[in-house]
Amino acid sequence: MSRVLADIIKSKWRELVGTARTVWDELTVAELISCEGDAQKLANLIQERYEMTHEEAEKQVVSFFERSRTL
């Protein structure tokens, strides 16, 4: 994932928390806010909560970030 995309997501993260919550409904709003739009923090949380590989969690995060860049 590009650094520019990561910076865009971090700057818009509070706006995207609601959308992220619909994608990962087992995560709380507080947990999502605490990730601060950091891809690795989010991937770690998703991996733990959804019991998937870190690679799969990262793929989901990158996909979400790419879809969300224009929201």
mmCIF file of N, CA and C in Angstrom:
data_model
loop_
_atom_site.group_PDB
_atom_site.id
_atom_site.type_symbol
_atom_site.label_atom_id
_atom_site.label_comp_id
_atom_site.label_asym_id
_atom_site.label_seq_id
_atom_site.Cartn_x
_atom_site.Cartn_y
_atom_site.Cartn_z
ATOM 1 N N MET A 1 0.864 -1.173 0.000
ATOM 2 C CA MET A 1 0.000 0.000 0.000
ATOM 3 C C MET A 1 0.903 1.227 0.000
ATOM 4 N N SER A 2 0.510 2.209 -0.773
ATOM 5 C CA SER A 2 1.337 3.404 -0.873
ATOM 6 C C SER A 2 1.249 4.255 0.389
ATOM 7 N N ARG A 3 2.306 4.974 0.626
ATOM 8 C CA ARG A 3 2.360 5.874 1.787
ATOM 9 C C ARG A 3 1.307 6.975 1.647
ATOM 10 N N VAL A 4 1.090 7.437 0.422
ATOM 11 C CA VAL A 4 0.094 8.485 0.184
ATOM 12 C C VAL A 4 -1.300 7.994 0.573
ATOM 13 N N LEU A 5 -1.643 6.776 0.163
ATOM 14 C CA LEU A 5 -2.946 6.212 0.518
ATOM 15 C C LEU A 5 -3.072 6.081 2.030
ATOM 16 N N ALA A 6 -2.032 5.608 2.678
ATOM 17 C CA ALA A 6 -2.058 5.455 4.134
ATOM 18 C C ALA A 6 -2.288 6.805 4.810
ATOM 19 N N ASP A 7 -1.647 7.845 4.311
ATOM 20 C CA ASP A 7 -1.816 9.181 4.887
ATOM 21 C C ASP A 7 -3.233 9.709 4.665
ATOM 22 N N ILE A 8 -3.791 9.440 3.496
ATOM 23 C CA ILE A 8 -5.170 9.871 3.211
ATOM 24 C C ILE A 8 -6.126 9.202 4.190
ATOM 25 N N ILE A 9 -5.977 7.903 4.380
ATOM 26 C CA ILE A 9 -6.867 7.166 5.270
ATOM 27 C C ILE A 9 -6.720 7.665 6.700
ATOM 28 N N LYS A 10 -5.492 7.864 7.151
ATOM 29 C CA LYS A 10 -5.289 8.351 8.524
ATOM 30 C C LYS A 10 -5.961 9.704 8.727
ATOM 31 N N SER A 11 -5.888 10.572 7.738
ATOM 32 C CA SER A 11 -6.476 11.906 7.885
ATOM 33 C C SER A 11 -8.005 11.866 7.887
ATOM 34 N N LYS A 12 -8.586 10.833 7.281
ATOM 35 C CA LYS A 12 -10.048 10.705 7.203
ATOM 36 C C LYS A 12 -10.604 9.623 8.124
ATOM 37 N N TRP A 13 -9.766 9.028 8.977
ATOM 38 C CA TRP A 13 -10.153 7.829 9.699
ATOM 39 C C TRP A 13 -11.440 7.993 10.503
ATOM 40 N N ARG A 14 -11.589 9.072 11.230
ATOM 41 C CA ARG A 14 -12.794 9.242 12.060
ATOM 42 C C ARG A 14 -14.056 9.229 11.199
ATOM 43 N N GLU A 15 -13.977 9.732 9.999
ATOM 44 C CA GLU A 15 -15.117 9.706 9.077
ATOM 45 C C GLU A 15 -15.387 8.290 8.570
ATOM 46 N N LEU A 16 -14.353 7.470 8.505
ATOM 47 C CA LEU A 16 -14.474 6.127 7.938
ATOM 48 C C LEU A 16 -14.815 5.047 8.957
ATOM 49 N N VAL A 17 -14.789 5.398 10.231
ATOM 50 C CA VAL A 17 -15.040 4.396 11.270
ATOM 51 C C VAL A 17 -16.403 3.731 11.088
ATOM 52 N N GLY A 18 -17.426 4.503 10.776
ATOM 53 C CA GLY A 18 -18.764 3.930 10.574
ATOM 54 C C GLY A 18 -18.792 2.924 9.440
ATOM 55 N N THR A 19 -18.125 3.260 8.347
ATOM 56 C CA THR A 19 -18.051 2.350 7.206
ATOM 57 C C THR A 19 -17.260 1.101 7.574
ATOM 58 N N ALA A 20 -16.157 1.301 8.284
ATOM 59 C CA ALA A 20 -15.344 0.155 8.720
ATOM 60 C C ALA A 20 -16.157 -0.752 9.642
ATOM 61 N N ARG A 21 -16.989 -0.153 10.454
ATOM 62 C CA ARG A 21 -17.825 -0.933 11.394
ATOM 63 C C ARG A 21 -18.793 -1.833 10.635
ATOM 64 N N THR A 22 -19.294 -1.381 9.484
ATOM 65 C CA THR A 22 -20.203 -2.228 8.701
ATOM 66 C C THR A 22 -19.454 -3.393 8.058
ATOM 67 N N VAL A 23 -18.178 -3.186 7.755
ATOM 68 C CA VAL A 23 -17.369 -4.255 7.156
ATOM 69 C C VAL A 23 -16.957 -5.268 8.221
ATOM 70 N N TRP A 24 -16.504 -4.761 9.369
ATOM 71 C CA TRP A 24 -16.036 -5.618 10.456
ATOM 72 C C TRP A 24 -16.929 -5.395 11.671
ATOM 73 N N ASP A 25 -18.095 -5.977 11.639
ATOM 74 C CA ASP A 25 -19.109 -5.702 12.668
ATOM 75 C C ASP A 25 -18.790 -6.297 14.036
ATOM 76 N N GLU A 26 -17.771 -7.143 14.121
ATOM 77 C CA GLU A 26 -17.375 -7.674 15.427
ATOM 78 C C GLU A 26 -16.416 -6.725 16.158
ATOM 79 N N LEU A 27 -15.991 -5.666 15.483
ATOM 80 C CA LEU A 27 -15.132 -4.665 16.111
ATOM 81 C C LEU A 27 -15.993 -3.529 16.630
ATOM 82 N N THR A 28 -15.617 -2.990 17.775
ATOM 83 C CA THR A 28 -16.377 -1.872 18.336
ATOM 84 C C THR A 28 -15.881 -0.561 17.734
ATOM 85 N N VAL A 29 -16.711 0.460 17.857
ATOM 86 C CA VAL A 29 -16.318 1.786 17.390
ATOM 87 C C VAL A 29 -15.049 2.234 18.123
ATOM 88 N N ALA A 30 -14.988 1.988 19.417
ATOM 89 C CA ALA A 30 -13.814 2.377 20.208
ATOM 90 C C ALA A 30 -12.551 1.680 19.696
ATOM 91 N N GLU A 31 -12.663 0.403 19.360
ATOM 92 C CA GLU A 31 -11.506 -0.326 18.839
ATOM 93 C C GLU A 31 -11.062 0.262 17.502
ATOM 94 N N LEU A 32 -12.026 0.561 16.656
ATOM 95 C CA LEU A 32 -11.699 1.134 15.355
ATOM 96 C C LEU A 32 -11.062 2.512 15.502
ATOM 97 N N ILE A 33 -11.603 3.333 16.380
ATOM 98 C CA ILE A 33 -11.024 4.652 16.609
ATOM 99 C C ILE A 33 -9.591 4.516 17.113
ATOM 100 N N SER A 34 -9.377 3.563 18.020
ATOM 101 C CA SER A 34 -8.037 3.394 18.596
ATOM 102 C C SER A 34 -7.005 2.959 17.553
ATOM 103 N N CYS A 35 -7.441 2.388 16.452
ATOM 104 C CA CYS A 35 -6.515 2.007 15.380
ATOM 105 C C CYS A 35 -5.947 3.234 14.670
ATOM 106 N N GLU A 36 -6.657 4.342 14.745
ATOM 107 C CA GLU A 36 -6.214 5.615 14.168
ATOM 108 C C GLU A 36 -5.928 5.532 12.675
ATOM 109 N N GLY A 37 -6.558 4.593 11.990
ATOM 110 C CA GLY A 37 -6.328 4.457 10.560
ATOM 111 C C GLY A 37 -5.013 3.795 10.208
ATOM 112 N N ASP A 38 -4.353 3.219 11.187
ATOM 113 C CA ASP A 38 -3.083 2.529 10.969
ATOM 114 C C ASP A 38 -3.378 1.123 10.447
ATOM 115 N N ALA A 39 -2.894 0.825 9.264
ATOM 116 C CA ALA A 39 -3.202 -0.451 8.607
ATOM 117 C C ALA A 39 -2.755 -1.649 9.431
ATOM 118 N N GLN A 40 -1.580 -1.585 10.034
ATOM 119 C CA GLN A 40 -1.081 -2.723 10.794
ATOM 120 C C GLN A 40 -1.877 -2.946 12.075
ATOM 121 N N LYS A 41 -2.220 -1.866 12.766
ATOM 122 C CA LYS A 41 -3.037 -2.000 13.972
ATOM 123 C C LYS A 41 -4.387 -2.623 13.629
ATOM 124 N N LEU A 42 -4.980 -2.140 12.548
ATOM 125 C CA LEU A 42 -6.281 -2.654 12.124
ATOM 126 C C LEU A 42 -6.173 -4.120 11.706
ATOM 127 N N ALA A 43 -5.150 -4.450 10.939
ATOM 128 C CA ALA A 43 -4.964 -5.840 10.506
ATOM 129 C C ALA A 43 -4.762 -6.770 11.699
ATOM 130 N N ASN A 44 -3.996 -6.319 12.682
ATOM 131 C CA ASN A 44 -3.782 -7.142 13.880
ATOM 132 C C ASN A 44 -5.094 -7.394 14.611
ATOM 133 N N LEU A 45 -5.906 -6.369 14.736
ATOM 134 C CA LEU A 45 -7.192 -6.503 15.415
ATOM 135 C C LEU A 45 -8.130 -7.438 14.648
ATOM 136 N N ILE A 46 -8.184 -7.285 13.342
ATOM 137 C CA ILE A 46 -9.027 -8.139 12.506
ATOM 138 C C ILE A 46 -8.554 -9.591 12.575
ATOM 139 N N GLN A 47 -7.250 -9.783 12.511
ATOM 140 C CA GLN A 47 -6.689 -11.136 12.589
ATOM 141 C C GLN A 47 -7.114 -11.813 13.882
ATOM 142 N N GLU A 48 -7.002 -11.092 14.967
ATOM 143 C CA GLU A 48 -7.339 -11.652 16.275
ATOM 144 C C GLU A 48 -8.836 -11.938 16.398
ATOM 145 N N ARG A 49 -9.642 -10.968 16.037
ATOM 146 C CA ARG A 49 -11.089 -11.088 16.239
ATOM 147 C C ARG A 49 -11.720 -12.114 15.304
ATOM 148 N N TYR A 50 -11.264 -12.143 14.067
ATOM 149 C CA TYR A 50 -11.879 -13.024 13.071
ATOM 150 C C TYR A 50 -11.097 -14.321 12.870
ATOM 151 N N GLU A 51 -10.054 -14.524 13.661
ATOM 152 C CA GLU A 51 -9.264 -15.753 13.614
ATOM 153 C C GLU A 51 -8.859 -16.124 12.185
ATOM 154 N N MET A 52 -8.146 -15.196 11.540
ATOM 155 C CA MET A 52 -7.662 -15.430 10.180
ATOM 156 C C MET A 52 -6.166 -15.169 10.162
ATOM 157 N N THR A 53 -5.544 -15.508 9.055
ATOM 158 C CA THR A 53 -4.111 -15.246 8.944
ATOM 159 C C THR A 53 -3.878 -13.742 8.851
ATOM 160 N N HIS A 54 -2.670 -13.346 9.210
ATOM 161 C CA HIS A 54 -2.328 -11.926 9.129
ATOM 162 C C HIS A 54 -2.368 -11.464 7.674
ATOM 163 N N GLU A 55 -1.954 -12.335 6.772
ATOM 164 C CA GLU A 55 -1.966 -12.002 5.348
ATOM 165 C C GLU A 55 -3.391 -11.697 4.869
ATOM 166 N N GLU A 56 -4.343 -12.517 5.254
ATOM 167 C CA GLU A 56 -5.738 -12.301 4.858
ATOM 168 C C GLU A 56 -6.270 -11.003 5.466
ATOM 169 N N ALA A 57 -5.948 -10.763 6.721
ATOM 170 C CA ALA A 57 -6.390 -9.527 7.373
ATOM 171 C C ALA A 57 -5.810 -8.309 6.665
ATOM 172 N N GLU A 58 -4.534 -8.381 6.288
ATOM 173 C CA GLU A 58 -3.913 -7.272 5.563
ATOM 174 C C GLU A 58 -4.587 -7.042 4.217
ATOM 175 N N LYS A 59 -4.931 -8.119 3.519
ATOM 176 C CA LYS A 59 -5.624 -7.991 2.226
ATOM 177 C C LYS A 59 -6.954 -7.263 2.402
ATOM 178 N N GLN A 60 -7.685 -7.619 3.460
ATOM 179 C CA GLN A 60 -8.962 -6.958 3.719
ATOM 180 C C GLN A 60 -8.769 -5.474 4.005
ATOM 181 N N VAL A 61 -7.749 -5.155 4.787
ATOM 182 C CA VAL A 61 -7.490 -3.754 5.132
ATOM 183 C C VAL A 61 -7.106 -2.965 3.882
ATOM 184 N N VAL A 62 -6.207 -3.491 3.076
ATOM 185 C CA VAL A 62 -5.786 -2.798 1.858
ATOM 186 C C VAL A 62 -6.979 -2.589 0.934
ATOM 187 N N SER A 63 -7.799 -3.607 0.781
ATOM 188 C CA SER A 63 -8.993 -3.492 -0.058
ATOM 189 C C SER A 63 -9.928 -2.399 0.470
ATOM 190 N N PHE A 64 -10.151 -2.387 1.772
ATOM 191 C CA PHE A 64 -11.005 -1.365 2.377
ATOM 192 C C PHE A 64 -10.414 0.022 2.164
ATOM 193 N N PHE A 65 -9.113 0.177 2.387
ATOM 194 C CA PHE A 65 -8.470 1.482 2.228
ATOM 195 C C PHE A 65 -8.582 1.955 0.781
ATOM 196 N N GLU A 66 -8.370 1.057 -0.174
ATOM 197 C CA GLU A 66 -8.457 1.440 -1.584
ATOM 198 C C GLU A 66 -9.873 1.864 -1.967
ATOM 199 N N ARG A 67 -10.872 1.154 -1.451
ATOM 200 C CA ARG A 67 -12.261 1.527 -1.733
ATOM 201 C C ARG A 67 -12.634 2.843 -1.059
ATOM 202 N N SER A 68 -12.005 3.125 0.073
ATOM 203 C CA SER A 68 -12.381 4.280 0.878
ATOM 204 C C SER A 68 -11.653 5.566 0.520
ATOM 205 N N ARG A 69 -10.678 5.485 -0.328
ATOM 206 C CA ARG A 69 -9.889 6.693 -0.622
ATOM 207 C C ARG A 69 -10.726 7.805 -1.217
ATOM 208 N N THR A 70 -11.813 7.475 -1.888
ATOM 209 C CA THR A 70 -12.621 8.503 -2.539
ATOM 210 C C THR A 70 -13.899 8.842 -1.767
ATOM 211 N N LEU A 71 -14.101 8.222 -0.628
ATOM 212 C CA LEU A 71 -15.316 8.513 0.157
ATOM 213 C C LEU A 71 -15.222 9.857 0.811
#
